[in-house]
CSV table of C-alpha atoms in Angstrom, one decimal:
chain,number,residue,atom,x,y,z
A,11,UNK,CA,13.4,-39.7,15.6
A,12,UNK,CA,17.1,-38.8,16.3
A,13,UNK,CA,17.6,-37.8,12.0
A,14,UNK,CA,14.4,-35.7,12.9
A,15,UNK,CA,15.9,-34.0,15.4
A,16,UNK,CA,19.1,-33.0,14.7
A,17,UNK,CA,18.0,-31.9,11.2
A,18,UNK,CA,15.5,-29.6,13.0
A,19,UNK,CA,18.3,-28.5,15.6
A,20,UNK,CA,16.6,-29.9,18.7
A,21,UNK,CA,17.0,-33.1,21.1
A,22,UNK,CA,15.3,-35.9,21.1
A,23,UNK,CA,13.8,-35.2,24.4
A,24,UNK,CA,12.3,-32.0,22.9
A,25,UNK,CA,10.9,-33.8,19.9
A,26,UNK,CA,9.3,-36.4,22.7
A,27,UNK,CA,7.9,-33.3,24.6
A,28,UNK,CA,6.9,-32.0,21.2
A,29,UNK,CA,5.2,-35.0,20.4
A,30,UNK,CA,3.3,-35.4,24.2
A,31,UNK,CA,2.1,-31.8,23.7
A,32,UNK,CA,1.0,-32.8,20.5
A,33,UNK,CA,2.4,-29.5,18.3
A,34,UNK,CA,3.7,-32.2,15.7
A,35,UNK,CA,1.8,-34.9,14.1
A,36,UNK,CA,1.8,-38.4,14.7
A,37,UNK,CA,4.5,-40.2,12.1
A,38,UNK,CA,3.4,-43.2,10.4
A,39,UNK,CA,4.2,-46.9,11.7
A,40,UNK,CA,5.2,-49.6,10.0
A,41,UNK,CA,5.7,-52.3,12.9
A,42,UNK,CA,7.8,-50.5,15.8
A,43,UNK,CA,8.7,-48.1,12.9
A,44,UNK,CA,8.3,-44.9,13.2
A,45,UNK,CA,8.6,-42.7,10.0
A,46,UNK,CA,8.8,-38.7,10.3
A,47,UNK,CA,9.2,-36.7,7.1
A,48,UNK,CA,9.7,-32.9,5.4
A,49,UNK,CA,5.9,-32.1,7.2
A,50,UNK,CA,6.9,-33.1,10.6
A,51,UNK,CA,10.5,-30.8,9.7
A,52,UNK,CA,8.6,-27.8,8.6
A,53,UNK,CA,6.2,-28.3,11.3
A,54,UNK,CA,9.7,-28.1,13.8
A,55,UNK,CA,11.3,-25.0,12.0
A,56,UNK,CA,7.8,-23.0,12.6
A,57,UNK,CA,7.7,-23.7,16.3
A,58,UNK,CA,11.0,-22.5,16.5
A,59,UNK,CA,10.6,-19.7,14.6
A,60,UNK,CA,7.2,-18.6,16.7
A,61,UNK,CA,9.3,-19.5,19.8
A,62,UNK,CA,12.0,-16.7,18.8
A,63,UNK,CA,8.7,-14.1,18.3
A,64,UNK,CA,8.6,-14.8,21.6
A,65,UNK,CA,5.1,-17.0,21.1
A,66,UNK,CA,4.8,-19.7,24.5
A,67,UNK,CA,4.2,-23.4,23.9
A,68,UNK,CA,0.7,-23.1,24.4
A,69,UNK,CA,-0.1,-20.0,21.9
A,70,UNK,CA,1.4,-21.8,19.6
A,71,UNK,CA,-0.2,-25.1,19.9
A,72,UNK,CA,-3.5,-22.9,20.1
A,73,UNK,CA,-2.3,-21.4,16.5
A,74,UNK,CA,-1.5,-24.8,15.3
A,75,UNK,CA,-4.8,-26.0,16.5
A,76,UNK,CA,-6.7,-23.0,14.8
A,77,UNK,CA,-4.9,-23.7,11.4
A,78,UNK,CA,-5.5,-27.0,10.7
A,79,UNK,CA,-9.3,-27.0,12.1
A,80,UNK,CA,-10.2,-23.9,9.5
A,81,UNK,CA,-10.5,-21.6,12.4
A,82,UNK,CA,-9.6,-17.8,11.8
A,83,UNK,CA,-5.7,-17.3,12.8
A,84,UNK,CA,-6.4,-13.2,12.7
A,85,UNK,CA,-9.1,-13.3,14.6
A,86,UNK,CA,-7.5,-15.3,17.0
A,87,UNK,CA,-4.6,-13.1,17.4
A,88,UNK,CA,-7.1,-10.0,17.6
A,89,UNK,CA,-6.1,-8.5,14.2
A,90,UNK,CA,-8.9,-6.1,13.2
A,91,UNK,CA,-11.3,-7.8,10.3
A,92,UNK,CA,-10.4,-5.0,7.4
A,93,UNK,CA,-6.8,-6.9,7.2
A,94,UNK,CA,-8.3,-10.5,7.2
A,95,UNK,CA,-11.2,-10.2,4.8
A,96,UNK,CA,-10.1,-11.8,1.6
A,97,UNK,CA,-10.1,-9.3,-0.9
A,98,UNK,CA,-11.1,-12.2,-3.8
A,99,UNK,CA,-14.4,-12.7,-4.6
A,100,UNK,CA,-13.8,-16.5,-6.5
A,101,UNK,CA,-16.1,-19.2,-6.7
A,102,UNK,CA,-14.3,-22.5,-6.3
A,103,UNK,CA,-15.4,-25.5,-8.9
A,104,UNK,CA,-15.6,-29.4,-8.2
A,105,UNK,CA,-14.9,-30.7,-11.4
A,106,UNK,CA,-15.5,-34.9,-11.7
A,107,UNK,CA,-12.6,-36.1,-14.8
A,108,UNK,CA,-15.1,-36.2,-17.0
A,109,UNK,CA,-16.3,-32.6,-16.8
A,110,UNK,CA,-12.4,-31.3,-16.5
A,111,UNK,CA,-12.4,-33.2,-20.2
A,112,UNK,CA,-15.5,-31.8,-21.4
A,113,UNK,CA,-14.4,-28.0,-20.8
A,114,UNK,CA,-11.0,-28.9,-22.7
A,115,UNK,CA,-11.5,-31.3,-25.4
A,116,UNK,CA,-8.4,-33.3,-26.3
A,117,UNK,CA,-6.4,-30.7,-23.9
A,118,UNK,CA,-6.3,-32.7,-20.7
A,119,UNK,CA,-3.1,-34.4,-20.6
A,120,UNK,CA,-0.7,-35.3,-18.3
A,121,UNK,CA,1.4,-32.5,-18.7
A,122,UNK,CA,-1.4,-30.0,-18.7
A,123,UNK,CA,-2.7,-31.3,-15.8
A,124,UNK,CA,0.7,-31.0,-13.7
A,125,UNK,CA,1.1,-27.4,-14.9
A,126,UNK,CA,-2.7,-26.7,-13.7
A,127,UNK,CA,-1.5,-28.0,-10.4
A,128,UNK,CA,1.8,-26.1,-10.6
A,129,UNK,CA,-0.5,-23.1,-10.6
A,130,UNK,CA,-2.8,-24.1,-7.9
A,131,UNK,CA,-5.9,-23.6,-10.3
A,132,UNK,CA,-6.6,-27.5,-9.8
A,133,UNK,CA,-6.8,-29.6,-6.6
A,134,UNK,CA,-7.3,-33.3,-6.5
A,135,UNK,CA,-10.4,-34.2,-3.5
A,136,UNK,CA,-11.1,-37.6,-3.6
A,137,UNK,CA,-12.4,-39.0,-7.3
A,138,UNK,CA,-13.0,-35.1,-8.1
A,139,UNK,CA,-10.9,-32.2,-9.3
A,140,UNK,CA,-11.7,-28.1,-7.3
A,141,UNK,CA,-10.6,-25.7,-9.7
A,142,UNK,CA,-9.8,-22.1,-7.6
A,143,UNK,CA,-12.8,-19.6,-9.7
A,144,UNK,CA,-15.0,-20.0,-11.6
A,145,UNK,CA,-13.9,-17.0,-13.9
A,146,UNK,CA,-10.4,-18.7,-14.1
A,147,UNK,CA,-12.2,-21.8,-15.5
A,148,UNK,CA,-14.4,-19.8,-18.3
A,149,UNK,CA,-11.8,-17.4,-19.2
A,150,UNK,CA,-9.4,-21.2,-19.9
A,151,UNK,CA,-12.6,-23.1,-21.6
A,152,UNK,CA,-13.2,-19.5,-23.8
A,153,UNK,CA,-10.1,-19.4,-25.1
A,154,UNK,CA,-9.5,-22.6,-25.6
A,155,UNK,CA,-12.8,-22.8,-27.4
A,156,UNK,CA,-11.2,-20.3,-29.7
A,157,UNK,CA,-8.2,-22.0,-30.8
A,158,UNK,CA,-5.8,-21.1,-28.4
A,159,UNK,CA,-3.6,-24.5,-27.2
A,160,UNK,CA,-4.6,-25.4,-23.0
A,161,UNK,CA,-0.3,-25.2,-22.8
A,162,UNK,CA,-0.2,-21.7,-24.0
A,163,UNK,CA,-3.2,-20.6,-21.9
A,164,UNK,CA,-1.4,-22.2,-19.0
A,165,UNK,CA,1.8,-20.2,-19.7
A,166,UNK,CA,0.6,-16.9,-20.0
A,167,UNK,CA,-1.6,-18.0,-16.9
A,168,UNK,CA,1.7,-18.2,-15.0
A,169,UNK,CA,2.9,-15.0,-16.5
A,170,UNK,CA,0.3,-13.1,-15.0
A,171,UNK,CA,0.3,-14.6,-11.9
A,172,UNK,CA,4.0,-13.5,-11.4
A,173,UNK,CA,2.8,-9.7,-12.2
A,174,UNK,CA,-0.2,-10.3,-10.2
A,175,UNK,CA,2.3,-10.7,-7.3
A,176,UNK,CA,4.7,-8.2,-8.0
A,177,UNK,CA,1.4,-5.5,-8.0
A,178,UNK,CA,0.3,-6.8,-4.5
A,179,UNK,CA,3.7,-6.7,-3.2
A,180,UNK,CA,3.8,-3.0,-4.7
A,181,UNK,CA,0.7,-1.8,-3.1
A,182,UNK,CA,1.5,-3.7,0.4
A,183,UNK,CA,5.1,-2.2,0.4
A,184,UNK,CA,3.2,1.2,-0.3
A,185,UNK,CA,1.2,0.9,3.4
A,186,UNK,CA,4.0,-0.8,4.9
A,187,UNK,CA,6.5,1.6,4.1
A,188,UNK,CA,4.2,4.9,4.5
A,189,UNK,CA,1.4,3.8,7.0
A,190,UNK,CA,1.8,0.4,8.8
A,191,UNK,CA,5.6,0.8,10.5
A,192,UNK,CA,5.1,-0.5,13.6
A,193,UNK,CA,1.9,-2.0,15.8
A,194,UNK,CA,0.7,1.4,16.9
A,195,UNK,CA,-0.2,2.3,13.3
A,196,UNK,CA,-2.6,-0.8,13.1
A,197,UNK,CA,-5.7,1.2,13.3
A,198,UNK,CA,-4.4,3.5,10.5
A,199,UNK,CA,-3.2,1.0,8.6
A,200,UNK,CA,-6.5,-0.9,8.5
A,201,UNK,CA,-8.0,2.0,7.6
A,202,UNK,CA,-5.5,2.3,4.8
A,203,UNK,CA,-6.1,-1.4,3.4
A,204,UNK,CA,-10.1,-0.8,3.4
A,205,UNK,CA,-9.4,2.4,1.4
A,206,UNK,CA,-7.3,0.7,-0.6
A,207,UNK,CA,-9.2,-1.9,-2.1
A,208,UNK,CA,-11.0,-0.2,-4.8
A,209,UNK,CA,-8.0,1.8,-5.5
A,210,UNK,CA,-6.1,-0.5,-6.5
A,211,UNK,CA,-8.4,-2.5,-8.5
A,212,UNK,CA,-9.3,0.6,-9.9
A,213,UNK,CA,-6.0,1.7,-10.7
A,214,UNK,CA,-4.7,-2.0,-12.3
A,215,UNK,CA,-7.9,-1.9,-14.3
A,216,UNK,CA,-7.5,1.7,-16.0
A,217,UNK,CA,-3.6,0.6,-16.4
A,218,UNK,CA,-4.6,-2.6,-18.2
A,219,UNK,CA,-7.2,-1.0,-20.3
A,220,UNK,CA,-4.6,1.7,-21.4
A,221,UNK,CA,-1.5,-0.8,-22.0
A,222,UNK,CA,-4.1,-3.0,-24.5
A,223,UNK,CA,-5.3,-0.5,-25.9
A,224,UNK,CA,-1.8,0.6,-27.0
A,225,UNK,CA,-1.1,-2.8,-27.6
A,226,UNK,CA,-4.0,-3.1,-30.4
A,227,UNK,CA,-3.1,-0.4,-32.1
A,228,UNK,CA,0.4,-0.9,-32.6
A,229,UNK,CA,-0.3,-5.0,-33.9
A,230,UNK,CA,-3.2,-2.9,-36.2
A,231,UNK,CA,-0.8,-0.9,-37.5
A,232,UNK,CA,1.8,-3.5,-38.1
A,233,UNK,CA,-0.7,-5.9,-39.6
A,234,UNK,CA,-1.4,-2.6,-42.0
A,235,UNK,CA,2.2,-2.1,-42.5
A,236,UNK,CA,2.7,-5.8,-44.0
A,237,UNK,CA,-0.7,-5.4,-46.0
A,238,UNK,CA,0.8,-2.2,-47.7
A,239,UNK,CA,4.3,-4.1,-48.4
A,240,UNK,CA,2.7,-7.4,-49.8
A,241,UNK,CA,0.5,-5.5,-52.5
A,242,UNK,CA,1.5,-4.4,-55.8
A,243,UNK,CA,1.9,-1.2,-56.9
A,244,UNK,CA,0.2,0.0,-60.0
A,245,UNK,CA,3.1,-1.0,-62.3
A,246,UNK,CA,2.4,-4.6,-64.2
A,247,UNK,CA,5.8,-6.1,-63.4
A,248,UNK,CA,4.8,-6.1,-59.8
A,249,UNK,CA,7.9,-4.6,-58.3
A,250,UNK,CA,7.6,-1.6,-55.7
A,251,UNK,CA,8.4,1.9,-57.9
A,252,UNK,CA,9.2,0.2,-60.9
A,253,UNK,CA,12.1,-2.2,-60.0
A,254,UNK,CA,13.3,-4.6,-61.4
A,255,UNK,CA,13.8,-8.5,-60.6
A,256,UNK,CA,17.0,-8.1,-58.7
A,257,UNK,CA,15.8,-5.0,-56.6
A,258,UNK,CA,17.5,-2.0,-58.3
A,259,UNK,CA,15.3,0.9,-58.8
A,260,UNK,CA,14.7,1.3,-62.4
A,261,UNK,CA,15.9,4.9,-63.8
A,262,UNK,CA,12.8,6.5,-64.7
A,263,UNK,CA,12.3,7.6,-68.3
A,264,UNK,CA,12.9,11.1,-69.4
A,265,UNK,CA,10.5,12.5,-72.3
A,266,UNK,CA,12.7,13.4,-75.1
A,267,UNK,CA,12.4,17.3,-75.5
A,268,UNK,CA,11.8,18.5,-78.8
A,269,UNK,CA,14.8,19.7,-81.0
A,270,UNK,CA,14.5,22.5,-83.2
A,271,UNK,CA,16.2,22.8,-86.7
A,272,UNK,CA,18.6,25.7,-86.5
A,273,UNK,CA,17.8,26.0,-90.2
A,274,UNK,CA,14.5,26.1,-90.6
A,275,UNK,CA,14.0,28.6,-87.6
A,276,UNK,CA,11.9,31.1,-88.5
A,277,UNK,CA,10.6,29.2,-92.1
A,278,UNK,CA,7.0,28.5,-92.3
A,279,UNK,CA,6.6,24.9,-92.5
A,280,UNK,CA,5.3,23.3,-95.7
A,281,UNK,CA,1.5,22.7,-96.1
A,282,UNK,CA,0.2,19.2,-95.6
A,283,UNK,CA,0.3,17.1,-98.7
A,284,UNK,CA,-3.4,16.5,-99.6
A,285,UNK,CA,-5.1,13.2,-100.0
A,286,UNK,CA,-5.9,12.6,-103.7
């Protein structure tokens, strides 16, 4: 209890009040042992932080409370519903190991696994496995289906979760910075979030569509580019132009122009001798 403490930056008779008020969790006993860990740290550093916001002891164990039963924390601070209403639609999936194995044949390994869990697409409940959406899980299984390696889908799965985020935080820095600068802008801002929504699906979809279709085109004309230099022209050697073996450009031929006999200009020329 004492390590606990000073690592959090409190005495151990705070951590006891803590503890009697219940805001931290019991630790786990081992005899008269008592063993605390990083949850029980975390769990310190957040009171502390809601205690500098100026939160009391009992809002936050109300919080506290609210989080780990399910309950609504916006609703509970009175935030208006526009600003809490998940703007996902996803279907979570329980999964027993044997289904996870039928969706990816020879794919689930250990390694895939811990990157799937990396992500957050997979949860372990129990004897079962929750993936986060359905539409996650079929886009995976399809393209895995096709060819494509469960690593590689994984990758570029992390890929576009990192400009996933980097849109939200554009769009949320947008209303922060423009409509939502301090508390008496909350009824505009929520306003500005519901509005929002279809915008900026809207606006992430046109962009995608546009970027691959720019994207097709230039690997179709790339793949045509590399068709044109791999066939042979019309020449029989099979070199480009006319070249030869060692890549010079052959000189091309010149017809020989016709000389005229300075004297026999102006002669007639003698008749055809005639077949006897």
């Amino acid at each position: 209890m004492a390590d606990l403490a000073r690592e959090a930056g409190i005495t151990v008779r705070t951590l006891r009040f803590y503890r009697e008020r219940k805001l931290i969790p019991p630790p786990r006993r081992e005899g008269r042992i008592a063993w605390y860990n990083e949850h029980h740290l975390a769990r310190l550093r957040t009171i502390a932080a809601l205690l500098e916001r100026g939160h009391t002891l009992g809002g936050i164990a109300e919080l506290l409370t609210a989080f780990e039963t399910g309950r609504d924390v916006g609703e509970l601070l009175g935030l208006p519903s526009p600003l809490l209403t998940p703007w996902s639609e996803e279907t979570p999936v329980r999964l027993t190991p044997e289904e996870l194995a039928d969706h990816f044949s020879g794919e689930v390994t250990p390694e895939n696994l811990a990157a799937s869990l990396s992500l957050g697409y997979l949860a372990v409940d129990g004897d079962e496995f929750v993936h986060i959406s359905r539409r996650l899980l079929d886009a995976s299984t399809s393209l895995v289906a096709q060819g494509i390696p469960l690593a590689a889908v994984l990758e570029a799965g992390g890929r576009v979760r990192a400009h996933a985020d980097a849109l939200a935080d554009l769009f949320t820095t947008l209303i922060r910075t423009h409509l939502f600068t301090t508390l008496h802008d909350l009824p505009r801002a929520t306003e500005a979030v519901e509005n929002l929504r279809p915008l900026a699906k809207g606006v992430v979809e046109a962009e995608l569509s546009m970027a691959m279709d720019r994207r097709i085109r230039t690997e179709l004309e790339r793949l045509l580019g590399g068709d044109d230099r791999s066939t042979p022209p019309h020449g029989t050697d099979g070199t480009e132009n006319g070249a030869d073996a060692g890549g010079a450009a052959a000189t091309p031929r010149r017809r020989p122009s016709p000389v005229r006999d300075r004297s026999s200009a102006g002669r007639t020329p003698p008749p055809a001798p005639r077949t006897p």
